[in-house]
Coordinates of C-alpha atoms in Angstrom, one line a residue:
M1 CA -9.6 6.8 45.6
S2 CA -12.8 7.7 47.3
S3 CA -15.3 10.1 44.8
D4 CA -16.7 11.8 48.2
I5 CA -15.7 15.0 49.3
Y6 CA -16.7 16.3 53.0
V7 CA -16.8 20.0 53.1
E8 CA -17.2 22.2 55.9
L9 CA -18.9 25.5 55.7
L10 CA -21.3 28.4 57.7
P11 CA -24.9 27.1 58.0
G12 CA -27.1 29.9 56.1
D13 CA -23.9 28.9 52.1
V14 CA -25.4 25.1 53.1
N15 CA -28.3 25.4 50.9
Y16 CA -26.7 28.3 48.5
V17 CA -24.1 25.1 48.1
N18 CA -27.1 22.6 47.5
R19 CA -28.2 24.6 44.6
I20 CA -25.8 26.2 43.5
L21 CA -24.2 21.3 42.7
E22 CA -29.0 21.4 41.4
G23 CA -28.5 24.3 39.2
Y24 CA -25.3 21.9 37.7
E25 CA -27.2 18.8 37.1
Y26 CA -26.7 17.7 39.7
L27 CA -23.1 17.1 40.1
G28 CA -22.5 16.4 42.9
V29 CA -25.8 15.1 45.5
L30 CA -24.7 17.4 48.8
T31 CA -25.8 15.5 52.6
T32 CA -25.6 16.8 55.6
I33 CA -23.3 14.9 58.3
D34 CA -23.4 17.7 61.6
P35 CA -26.0 20.8 60.5
R36 CA -24.5 22.7 63.6
K37 CA -20.4 22.7 62.0
A38 CA -21.8 22.2 58.1
L39 CA -20.8 19.5 57.9
V40 CA -20.7 17.9 54.3
K41 CA -20.5 15.4 51.9
I42 CA -20.7 15.5 48.2
R43 CA -21.6 12.5 46.1
A44 CA -20.2 12.5 42.9
V45 CA -18.7 10.2 40.6
P46 CA -14.8 9.8 39.5
D47 CA -15.4 10.9 36.2
T48 CA -16.6 14.6 37.9
R49 CA -14.2 15.2 41.3
D50 CA -12.3 17.4 40.1
E51 CA -14.9 19.8 38.2
V52 CA -17.0 19.3 41.4
L53 CA -13.8 20.3 43.3
S54 CA -13.7 23.3 40.9
V55 CA -16.9 24.8 41.6
L56 CA -16.5 25.0 45.1
R57 CA -12.8 26.2 45.6
S58 CA -14.5 29.0 42.5
L59 CA -18.0 30.2 44.4
P60 CA -17.7 32.6 46.5
V61 CA -18.4 31.3 50.0
A62 CA -15.7 30.9 52.6
L63 CA -15.4 26.8 53.0
H64 CA -12.8 24.4 53.8
I65 CA -11.9 21.4 52.0
L66 CA -11.6 18.3 53.8
T67 CA -10.8 16.4 51.0

């Protein structure tokens, strides 16, 4: 199973989500795949993948987790 998490969100929320992940001591590393659609990939390690998903689901932004 891949530890990568693909997420689609509003373009204005990409930096916010990235800063949250940084605040969690780089729980995951965010890379923008398509800036127009705000499709991003978050690289996590297998041990923290579930924690990254939990953090993403708790954020007050509209996002769609694709994986």
